[in-house]
Amino acid sequence: MTLQNVLQVQSLTSGYRNRVVLQGISLDVCNDNHIAIIGANGCGKSTLLRTIMNLVPSTTGEISFRETQIERMPTDQIVRIGIGYLKQTENVFRQLSVRDNLSIASGAKALAGERAEFVLDCFPVVRNRLKVRAGLLSGGQRQSLALAMVLMRPVSLLLLDEPIAGLSPSAASELMHSLESLKSRFSFASVIVEHRLRRIEPLVNRLIVMRNGEIIDDTTDTQLMLDASWLDERYRHVPT
Amino acid sequence: MINSISPLDADNSGILVFKDLHKRFGDIAVLKGVSGKLVPGQISAFVGPNGAGKTTLFQLLTGELKPDRGSATLNGQNILGSSPYRLAGRGIGKLFQDVRAFPNLSILDNVIVAIVARQSYRDKPFDFGLVRNGRSQVLAKKAREYLSRVGFDANEEALAKNLSWGNQKLLALARLLAGEFRCVFLDEPIAGISTLMANRMVPLIRELAEAGVAVALIEHEITFVESLANDVIVMNEGVVIDSGSASEVLSHAETREICLGL
Amino acid sequence: MNLLLQLLANGIVNGAMFALLAIGFGLVYRSLRVFHVAYGACFVLSAFVYYLLVTCGGWPWWLAGLGSIATSAAIGTLMEAGFYWPFYRRRISSEAVLVASLGLAIMLENVMALLFGNEVAAIPRGLSQSVTLGPVRLTMIQIAQFAICTSVASAVFLLLRLPSFKIVLGMGENTELVQTLGHSLPRYRMLVLGLASGIAAVPACLVMTDVGMDVHAGMSYLLIAAVAVLAGGVARAPGWLLGAYLVAVLQSVVIWKFSAKWTGLVAFALLLAILLFRREGLVGLHKRKEEG
Amino acid sequence: MSLIEPSKELPPQAVRHSAQSPDDPVPAWMLWGLLLLLIVLLYAWRPTYVSHLLVMFGIYLLLSTSLNLVTGFGGLMSFSHAAFYGIGAYAYAVARLQAGPSGDQAESIIWAAGWPFVPAILFAMAVGALFGWLVSLVTLRFRGDYFVFATLGIQMIIFSVLYNWVELVRGPYGLYGIPRPDLFGWSLRDSWQYLLMLVPVVTTVVGALWIVYRSEFGLKLKAMREDERAAMSTGIATNRMAGLAMTIAAGVAALAGASYASYVTYIDPTSFSLSESIFLVALLMLGGAGNLTGPVVGTLIMVALPEAMRFVGLPDAVAANVREIIYGGLLAGLMFWRPQGIAGERFVGT
């Protein structure tokens, strides 16, 4: 596998009506990168992912994905050219069955094909509940379904916004396990925003720390994620 | 490891006592028998992962939801099944997780609303007294006092929606002070605000407790809990798994695992 | 008793037409979250297009019907692209969109009044043949109305089972997720409005053939559709059908017991009663509270 | 030290702009312009014509300012205001009409009292308020689109009763010969005389409403409009507040109805139909809600618009439709560009 840049972000700023959240972010993602973005609440981690997906419009800066400018591209097109995005909440259609959810995700086609089969094999909880309405799934099952849905299309970059928040330890490790096997099969780069660092540590090879809309650390030493004092320094925002 | 999994003794010494609360949504049990009490002058922190049932518990105790089973009393009188405004009239206040300042009212009006809502529920349910003229100067003065207590000192005519997130939280806190509640529920008071603002928030909450108010808060930020709370109640999957003084509970490895992911 | 049976039969025929009307309205309300007031005006417009094609153009009825459906679908699509989509882009609240749609309906209605006048337009025809089934007597037109509307409704229900229509249902729940799964929101919104308007054209042409219509009828047809959808339950399409038949049959019963003039009152009283006791309508999803 | 966060999040201009008093968001030139327009109208036409316009303006001002209480303050978009207007008109009519000598009309209806003017007006207001309260009991169980539709249903039901229950108020035939006001033996014949009586009434009632707007009650209604959950948690009994607002609003609308009935002396249900309710909401939307200027501006424009159209000189057959087209277009356009209306504080719904 040759190394190349998948995503390039250059001095990106964005925000909401009366609030600037990202204050100039520059970031290159390589196709073997598995990045964890950490930082205190409200530092702009989720907004960074949402801006890349053009769910939050960027004010200045450029985003390019494999040589294509995407900062003004509609979200659905960004997805179709190969960026998968797992929303933090409300990431399945609760009123529809699991099967309908998956078929929407695979581009309104019936569930077949090698890729779909493999993804479903990775999530047996989903495969066994195709007829259940998604709203009746438990939190862990729902999150598995959401991840399966994102992976129904070919992706070369996967953005995950707090995939295991609110899951029990066992559900979380199960989900992470599935993600690992998918990663080795489909070889995509990934960016993951998550608080429970110990759970995701085995999956990442690069660590980015954000604070107040800026990147303050970018390192490949992922062991730092488990270093309490190092984290304290960057992370805790109420030193009273 | 946890050495004592015991719910707080639910005797009547607290101002707000709740016993054995159950709540399910459809086929998911969110609360499976939660008991505890809130004591005047004490800050009780509810910690635990998302989905542990903390917000649901708060909604039960502030009247926004009705429990399936269990009891809750304020000074010995039942509070379950009352609507939120009645409970507010009886001294239970709430800071919402998503703040909920009144966006198109001025900062001053936001606080005045809280003052008149409290007064008139007790004395006269319908009041046509002017807010801005004459006697209203008294109201405005009072409102300014509350605003200056939380640190607002300018722009009182600005609309709340134009404030930053942190300032909206401060405004909501001022509104809470203006309600002069005996028991307040704070749902993630410092989530999403800057360090500077959070540092301002802490002494205000402490002051509230020192004034004899029973404070309950939900918080994920453990440093914040350590610095503020007298009692910590750890919840997971709808039950209380640990409780006690802050330093004691937070030293338990499992609590750290559940709450911090560390 | 025979009269009751006769009126019930009429009610069922009307129910089949109301059902199509309700399906169109329900699709838009369910998947776009738009209270499509201009839907009534669209309905009237397609009836008049049919009228023009038959009387002035001299087209055969089936071709004129197809022409009317196509025109109506095109106008619906245009309405979405030129009217509702800009509102959606600016995230304008649903109540404001309701009022704007009301404004659009008023404009359309009066433009049509300028073009077609205020009188009832009807397609000249001889006395229709009728068929007697025991105590019930139905005209051929009524039978055609029932047959056409029921088959179109069945076709729509089959369509709704297609995977791409699952997206349409999903859209009503979570527009952002539709986009992050790689589907173009504007395209599906246009599809819904085009389809809904096309569906509405079918009963419009049939009503025009049978009893005629004036340009101001839009609001009353809209209200029938809205009552059917809200009373039957917004969440699921079978509810819309149930609501439509309920309204139509109830109207017949009211005509039998009291008089035709009380039908409107009864429809709204029914709606209020149903909503008071069952907010989600007769056919609702079994929801968890948190699903909201 | 101030706790206001650094101004990067809130540019100073924005602060100044929003600090503008919420009671006074209309540019001054606009008010002056409208006043000027009024003066021009006064000079251009015969006094009776102008006083007729002013009477209609007064009646619609009552309607818009009362609807504003529910819709602009409570945030509840109500489409049943014309029904209360009609109830007031009919209550006044039957209270004043005399059975017997006035002909066959009064004998064919269930009840006609033949009361003097003042008790009849008070009766109309009381009936209107009672209906407002009853309607609030049903409709306040809904919010949002459902509230809109529930009030619309109430409007249709009340209209249907007025239109179809011939024994009650003669249905579509309407009531004619409704006595004009007589105060202290002075009967008002001309519209300018009527205007003389109406001006103090409207001023008093609108003034009272203005006080209600600025009272604690008004502020609580606004809080409910802004965020009902938060309002309840501060201790506001929101349903009770909204019920009271609907009662007051219906009472005032009934007063407007009674004024209308006593002014035109003939009423039939078509004046109180759904389209009239829509017109009232549109009028409030156009002017803007949540303050006093909004409804005043809206009423001025809506009353003046047909006259301006006449001035343009369109043939009568076309003018009505063109007017409707303009007003539909205004509604749609305003919702897009300026949902809060010309002079309003905020969009009228929630």
mmCIF file of C-alpha atoms in Angstrom, chain B:
data_model
loop_
_atom_site.group_PDB
_atom_site.id
_atom_site.type_symbol
_atom_site.label_atom_id
_atom_site.label_comp_id
_atom_site.label_asym_id
_atom_site.label_seq_id
_atom_site.Cartn_x
_atom_site.Cartn_y
_atom_site.Cartn_z
ATOM 1 C CA MET B 1 -13.320 -2.490 43.998
ATOM 2 C CA ILE B 2 -16.515 -1.205 45.444
ATOM 3 C CA ASN B 3 -16.840 -2.309 49.005
ATOM 4 C CA SER B 4 -20.240 -0.981 49.866
ATOM 5 C CA ILE B 5 -23.083 -0.971 47.397
ATOM 6 C CA SER B 6 -25.654 0.664 49.576
ATOM 7 C CA PRO B 7 -28.179 3.309 48.615
ATOM 8 C CA LEU B 8 -28.288 6.294 50.907
ATOM 9 C CA ASP B 9 -30.352 5.681 53.990
ATOM 10 C CA ALA B 10 -33.634 7.157 52.968
ATOM 11 C CA ASP B 11 -34.673 8.585 56.312
ATOM 12 C CA ASN B 12 -36.413 11.907 56.615
ATOM 13 C CA SER B 13 -33.496 14.119 57.521
ATOM 14 C CA GLY B 14 -33.098 15.378 53.973
ATOM 15 C CA ILE B 15 -35.217 18.091 52.441
ATOM 16 C CA LEU B 16 -35.989 15.988 49.397
ATOM 17 C CA VAL B 17 -36.207 12.257 49.837
ATOM 18 C CA PHE B 18 -36.869 9.801 47.066
ATOM 19 C CA LYS B 19 -37.305 6.081 47.377
ATOM 20 C CA ASP B 20 -37.287 3.219 44.955
ATOM 21 C CA LEU B 21 -38.009 5.186 41.783
ATOM 22 C CA HIS B 22 -38.711 3.123 38.697
ATOM 23 C CA LYS B 23 -39.182 4.375 35.181
ATOM 24 C CA ARG B 24 -39.334 2.583 31.891
ATOM 25 C CA PHE B 25 -39.704 3.852 28.371
ATOM 26 C CA GLY B 26 -41.378 1.171 26.339
ATOM 27 C CA ASP B 27 -39.432 -1.977 27.027
ATOM 28 C CA ILE B 28 -36.330 -0.295 28.364
ATOM 29 C CA ALA B 29 -36.037 0.210 32.096
ATOM 30 C CA VAL B 30 -34.188 3.466 32.588
ATOM 31 C CA LEU B 31 -34.489 3.591 36.360
ATOM 32 C CA LYS B 32 -34.627 0.400 38.329
ATOM 33 C CA GLY B 33 -35.204 1.455 41.886
ATOM 34 C CA VAL B 34 -33.231 4.552 42.772
ATOM 35 C CA SER B 35 -33.281 5.978 46.293
ATOM 36 C CA GLY B 36 -31.543 8.886 47.886
ATOM 37 C CA LYS B 37 -31.954 12.257 49.494
ATOM 38 C CA LEU B 38 -30.904 15.835 49.000
ATOM 39 C CA VAL B 39 -29.862 17.720 52.104
ATOM 40 C CA PRO B 40 -29.990 21.512 52.553
ATOM 41 C CA GLY B 41 -26.562 23.041 52.227
ATOM 42 C CA GLN B 42 -25.114 19.984 50.569
ATOM 43 C CA ILE B 43 -24.056 19.511 46.976
ATOM 44 C CA SER B 44 -24.814 16.046 45.655
ATOM 45 C CA ALA B 45 -23.242 15.090 42.353
ATOM 46 C CA PHE B 46 -24.753 12.391 40.186
ATOM 47 C CA VAL B 47 -22.122 10.812 37.978
ATOM 48 C CA GLY B 48 -22.115 7.930 35.583
ATOM 49 C CA PRO B 49 -22.020 7.226 31.873
ATOM 50 C CA ASN B 50 -24.600 8.480 29.393
ATOM 51 C CA GLY B 51 -27.776 6.490 29.616
ATOM 52 C CA ALA B 52 -27.344 5.734 33.294
ATOM 53 C CA GLY B 53 -30.648 7.465 34.038
ATOM 54 C CA LYS B 54 -29.388 10.649 35.694
ATOM 55 C CA THR B 55 -31.322 13.045 33.491
ATOM 56 C CA THR B 56 -34.430 10.889 33.798
ATOM 57 C CA LEU B 57 -34.107 10.962 37.579
ATOM 58 C CA PHE B 58 -33.929 14.757 37.478
ATOM 59 C CA GLN B 59 -36.955 14.900 35.224
ATOM 60 C CA LEU B 60 -38.926 12.768 37.671
ATOM 61 C CA LEU B 61 -38.007 14.955 40.615
ATOM 62 C CA THR B 62 -38.796 18.224 38.820
ATOM 63 C CA GLY B 63 -42.184 17.040 37.622
ATOM 64 C CA GLU B 64 -41.389 16.709 33.940
ATOM 65 C CA LEU B 65 -41.963 12.969 33.979
ATOM 66 C CA LYS B 66 -44.055 10.689 36.123
ATOM 67 C CA PRO B 67 -42.439 7.576 37.599
ATOM 68 C CA ASP B 68 -43.894 4.127 37.252
ATOM 69 C CA ARG B 69 -43.251 3.323 40.873
ATOM 70 C CA GLY B 70 -41.672 4.870 43.921
ATOM 71 C CA SER B 71 -42.109 7.893 46.116
ATOM 72 C CA ALA B 72 -40.543 11.289 46.560
ATOM 73 C CA THR B 73 -41.236 13.843 49.233
ATOM 74 C CA LEU B 74 -40.226 17.423 49.847
ATOM 75 C CA ASN B 75 -40.281 18.153 53.578
ATOM 76 C CA GLY B 76 -42.460 15.111 54.048
ATOM 77 C CA GLN B 77 -45.001 16.050 51.390
ATOM 78 C CA ASN B 78 -45.421 14.057 48.225
ATOM 79 C CA ILE B 79 -44.133 15.745 45.063
ATOM 80 C CA LEU B 80 -44.609 13.052 42.467
ATOM 81 C CA GLY B 81 -47.231 13.704 39.848
ATOM 82 C CA SER B 82 -47.243 17.466 40.341
ATOM 83 C CA SER B 83 -46.567 19.588 37.297
ATOM 84 C CA PRO B 84 -43.248 21.441 37.057
ATOM 85 C CA TYR B 85 -44.768 24.837 37.777
ATOM 86 C CA ARG B 86 -46.355 23.621 41.015
ATOM 87 C CA LEU B 87 -43.058 22.129 42.093
ATOM 88 C CA ALA B 88 -41.324 25.377 41.206
ATOM 89 C CA GLY B 89 -43.848 27.126 43.411
ATOM 90 C CA ARG B 90 -42.901 24.749 46.194
ATOM 91 C CA GLY B 91 -39.227 25.481 45.817
ATOM 92 C CA ILE B 92 -37.774 23.099 43.264
ATOM 93 C CA GLY B 93 -35.737 24.747 40.525
ATOM 94 C CA LYS B 94 -33.871 23.426 37.537
ATOM 95 C CA LEU B 95 -31.024 24.378 35.243
ATOM 96 C CA PHE B 96 -31.523 22.632 31.927
ATOM 97 C CA GLN B 97 -28.701 20.864 30.184
ATOM 98 C CA ASP B 98 -29.461 22.895 27.057
ATOM 99 C CA VAL B 99 -29.830 26.099 29.119
ATOM 100 C CA ARG B 100 -33.172 27.310 27.740
ATOM 101 C CA ALA B 101 -32.824 31.005 28.336
ATOM 102 C CA PHE B 102 -35.782 32.842 26.791
ATOM 103 C CA PRO B 103 -34.078 33.787 23.511
ATOM 104 C CA ASN B 104 -36.121 36.812 22.439
ATOM 105 C CA LEU B 105 -36.396 38.389 25.858
ATOM 106 C CA SER B 106 -33.812 40.814 27.135
ATOM 107 C CA ILE B 107 -31.384 39.682 29.797
ATOM 108 C CA LEU B 108 -33.198 41.761 32.364
ATOM 109 C CA ASP B 109 -36.609 40.387 31.392
ATOM 110 C CA ASN B 110 -35.274 36.862 31.651
ATOM 111 C CA VAL B 111 -34.570 37.444 35.312
ATOM 112 C CA ILE B 112 -37.721 39.477 35.959
ATOM 113 C CA VAL B 113 -39.774 36.574 34.647
ATOM 114 C CA ALA B 114 -38.269 34.334 37.269
ATOM 115 C CA ILE B 115 -38.969 36.879 40.020
ATOM 116 C CA VAL B 116 -42.598 37.463 39.072
ATOM 117 C CA ALA B 117 -43.227 33.799 38.422
ATOM 118 C CA ARG B 118 -42.179 32.973 41.962
ATOM 119 C CA GLN B 119 -44.013 35.863 43.612
ATOM 120 C CA SER B 120 -47.272 35.563 41.892
ATOM 121 C CA TYR B 121 -47.666 31.870 42.157
ATOM 122 C CA ARG B 122 -47.659 32.160 45.909
ATOM 123 C CA ASP B 123 -49.659 35.355 46.277
ATOM 124 C CA LYS B 124 -51.796 36.000 43.256
ATOM 125 C CA PRO B 125 -52.037 33.720 40.259
ATOM 126 C CA PHE B 126 -52.998 36.503 37.853
ATOM 127 C CA ASP B 127 -51.148 39.754 38.026
ATOM 128 C CA PHE B 128 -51.559 42.653 35.654
ATOM 129 C CA GLY B 129 -49.089 44.931 37.413
ATOM 130 C CA LEU B 130 -46.800 46.754 35.018
ATOM 131 C CA VAL B 131 -43.368 45.295 34.680
ATOM 132 C CA ARG B 132 -41.566 48.340 33.446
ATOM 133 C CA ASN B 133 -43.147 51.349 35.091
ATOM 134 C CA GLY B 134 -43.531 52.479 38.655
ATOM 135 C CA ARG B 135 -43.338 49.489 40.890
ATOM 136 C CA SER B 136 -41.452 47.753 38.127
ATOM 137 C CA GLN B 137 -38.348 49.753 39.023
ATOM 138 C CA VAL B 138 -38.276 47.653 42.161
ATOM 139 C CA LEU B 139 -38.378 44.510 40.043
ATOM 140 C CA ALA B 140 -35.669 45.779 37.720
ATOM 141 C CA LYS B 141 -33.502 46.645 40.689
ATOM 142 C CA LYS B 142 -33.951 43.202 42.161
ATOM 143 C CA ALA B 143 -33.196 41.608 38.821
ATOM 144 C CA ARG B 144 -30.006 43.642 38.502
ATOM 145 C CA GLU B 145 -28.935 42.392 41.903
ATOM 146 C CA TYR B 146 -29.243 38.804 40.768
ATOM 147 C CA LEU B 147 -27.428 39.617 37.545
ATOM 148 C CA SER B 148 -24.561 41.239 39.360
ATOM 149 C CA ARG B 149 -24.345 38.281 41.716
ATOM 150 C CA VAL B 150 -23.527 36.056 38.767
ATOM 151 C CA GLY B 151 -21.331 38.736 37.273
ATOM 152 C CA PHE B 152 -23.405 40.346 34.543
ATOM 153 C CA ASP B 153 -22.964 44.065 34.707
ATOM 154 C CA ALA B 154 -23.726 45.424 31.262
ATOM 155 C CA ASN B 155 -25.967 45.027 28.267
ATOM 156 C CA GLU B 156 -29.046 44.182 30.239
ATOM 157 C CA GLU B 157 -31.239 45.060 27.268
ATOM 158 C CA ALA B 158 -29.457 42.670 24.891
ATOM 159 C CA LEU B 159 -31.534 39.726 23.806
ATOM 160 C CA ALA B 160 -30.574 36.438 25.395
ATOM 161 C CA LYS B 161 -30.191 34.728 22.034
ATOM 162 C CA ASN B 162 -27.269 36.990 21.173
ATOM 163 C CA LEU B 163 -25.277 35.839 24.173
ATOM 164 C CA SER B 164 -22.560 33.256 23.993
ATOM 165 C CA TRP B 165 -23.275 29.795 25.315
ATOM 166 C CA GLY B 166 -21.389 30.424 28.543
ATOM 167 C CA ASN B 167 -23.163 33.692 29.190
ATOM 168 C CA GLN B 168 -26.489 32.003 28.560
ATOM 169 C CA LYS B 169 -25.601 29.491 31.236
ATOM 170 C CA LEU B 170 -24.752 32.289 33.630
ATOM 171 C CA LEU B 171 -28.050 33.941 32.791
ATOM 172 C CA ALA B 172 -29.894 30.719 33.487
ATOM 173 C CA LEU B 173 -28.095 30.560 36.812
ATOM 174 C CA ALA B 174 -29.176 34.114 37.606
ATOM 175 C CA ARG B 175 -32.716 33.083 36.785
ATOM 176 C CA LEU B 176 -32.330 30.172 39.150
ATOM 177 C CA LEU B 177 -31.115 32.479 41.912
ATOM 178 C CA ALA B 178 -34.066 34.772 41.287
ATOM 179 C CA GLY B 179 -36.427 31.871 41.820
ATOM 180 C CA GLU B 180 -35.126 31.548 45.398
ATOM 181 C CA PHE B 181 -35.599 27.820 45.326
ATOM 182 C CA ARG B 182 -34.923 25.523 48.246
ATOM 183 C CA CYS B 183 -33.731 22.707 46.111
ATOM 184 C CA VAL B 184 -32.097 23.045 42.694
ATOM 185 C CA PHE B 185 -31.220 20.537 40.024
ATOM 186 C CA LEU B 186 -28.327 21.440 37.741
ATOM 187 C CA ASP B 187 -28.009 19.302 34.643
ATOM 188 C CA GLU B 188 -24.395 19.603 33.466
ATOM 189 C CA PRO B 189 -23.891 23.205 34.531
ATOM 190 C CA ILE B 190 -20.452 23.577 32.984
ATOM 191 C CA ALA B 191 -20.737 21.423 29.878
ATOM 192 C CA GLY B 192 -19.514 23.227 26.791
ATOM 193 C CA ILE B 193 -18.307 26.414 28.438
ATOM 194 C CA SER B 194 -14.834 27.810 28.651
ATOM 195 C CA THR B 195 -12.521 27.293 31.594
ATOM 196 C CA LEU B 196 -12.864 30.919 32.573
ATOM 197 C CA MET B 197 -16.646 30.638 32.750
ATOM 198 C CA ALA B 198 -16.510 27.326 34.533
ATOM 199 C CA ASN B 199 -14.230 28.841 37.150
ATOM 200 C CA ARG B 200 -16.819 31.523 37.736
ATOM 201 C CA MET B 201 -19.614 29.034 37.969
ATOM 202 C CA VAL B 202 -18.056 26.976 40.759
ATOM 203 C CA PRO B 203 -18.138 29.571 43.545
ATOM 204 C CA LEU B 204 -21.666 30.561 42.568
ATOM 205 C CA ILE B 205 -22.882 27.026 43.005
ATOM 206 C CA ARG B 206 -21.010 26.746 46.260
ATOM 207 C CA GLU B 207 -22.592 29.987 47.472
ATOM 208 C CA LEU B 208 -25.981 28.596 46.614
ATOM 209 C CA ALA B 209 -25.349 25.616 48.863
ATOM 210 C CA GLU B 210 -23.920 27.762 51.628
ATOM 211 C CA ALA B 211 -27.150 29.723 51.608
ATOM 212 C CA GLY B 212 -28.925 26.528 52.635
ATOM 213 C CA VAL B 213 -30.120 25.276 49.299
ATOM 214 C CA ALA B 214 -30.015 21.582 48.525
ATOM 215 C CA VAL B 215 -28.067 21.288 45.268
ATOM 216 C CA ALA B 216 -28.105 18.280 42.978
ATOM 217 C CA LEU B 217 -25.988 18.250 39.864
ATOM 218 C CA ILE B 218 -25.127 15.983 36.986
ATOM 219 C CA GLU B 219 -21.571 16.287 35.817
ATOM 220 C CA HIS B 220 -19.115 14.347 33.731
ATOM 221 C CA GLU B 221 -16.096 16.459 34.548
ATOM 222 C CA ILE B 222 -14.569 14.641 37.483
ATOM 223 C CA THR B 223 -12.266 17.453 38.544
ATOM 224 C CA PHE B 224 -15.293 19.649 38.848
ATOM 225 C CA VAL B 225 -17.125 17.083 40.927
ATOM 226 C CA GLU B 226 -14.103 16.650 43.184
ATOM 227 C CA SER B 227 -13.816 20.339 43.792
ATOM 228 C CA LEU B 228 -17.476 20.947 44.469
ATOM 229 C CA ALA B 229 -19.508 18.021 45.678
ATOM 230 C CA ASN B 230 -20.055 16.842 49.240
ATOM 231 C CA ASP B 231 -21.767 13.668 48.139
ATOM 232 C CA VAL B 232 -21.256 11.680 45.008
ATOM 233 C CA ILE B 233 -23.818 9.208 43.729
ATOM 234 C CA VAL B 234 -22.585 6.914 40.974
ATOM 235 C CA MET B 235 -25.254 5.583 38.681
ATOM 236 C CA ASN B 236 -25.051 3.025 35.948
ATOM 237 C CA GLU B 237 -27.813 1.385 33.935
ATOM 238 C CA GLY B 238 -30.587 2.686 36.110
ATOM 239 C CA VAL B 239 -29.258 1.823 39.551
ATOM 240 C CA VAL B 240 -27.084 3.506 42.139
ATOM 241 C CA ILE B 241 -23.892 1.489 42.241
ATOM 242 C CA ASP B 242 -21.935 3.558 44.703
ATOM 243 C CA SER B 243 -22.378 6.585 46.876
ATOM 244 C CA GLY B 244 -20.608 8.437 49.591
ATOM 245 C CA SER B 245 -18.268 11.341 50.048
ATOM 246 C CA ALA B 246 -16.575 12.626 46.946
ATOM 247 C CA SER B 247 -13.014 11.641 47.737
ATOM 248 C CA GLU B 248 -14.019 8.170 48.831
ATOM 249 C CA VAL B 249 -16.204 7.355 45.855
ATOM 250 C CA LEU B 250 -13.872 8.805 43.292
ATOM 251 C CA SER B 251 -11.006 6.720 44.551
ATOM 252 C CA HIS B 252 -12.800 3.531 43.618
ATOM 253 C CA ALA B 253 -11.273 2.044 40.530
ATOM 254 C CA GLU B 254 -14.543 0.910 39.039
ATOM 255 C CA THR B 255 -16.100 4.326 39.374
ATOM 256 C CA ARG B 256 -13.158 5.822 37.557
ATOM 257 C CA GLU B 257 -13.508 3.209 34.864
ATOM 258 C CA ILE B 258 -17.208 3.849 34.410
ATOM 259 C CA CYS B 259 -17.098 7.607 34.596
ATOM 260 C CA LEU B 260 -13.804 8.442 32.982
ATOM 261 C CA GLY B 261 -13.123 5.558 30.665
ATOM 262 C CA LEU B 262 -9.650 5.558 32.181
#
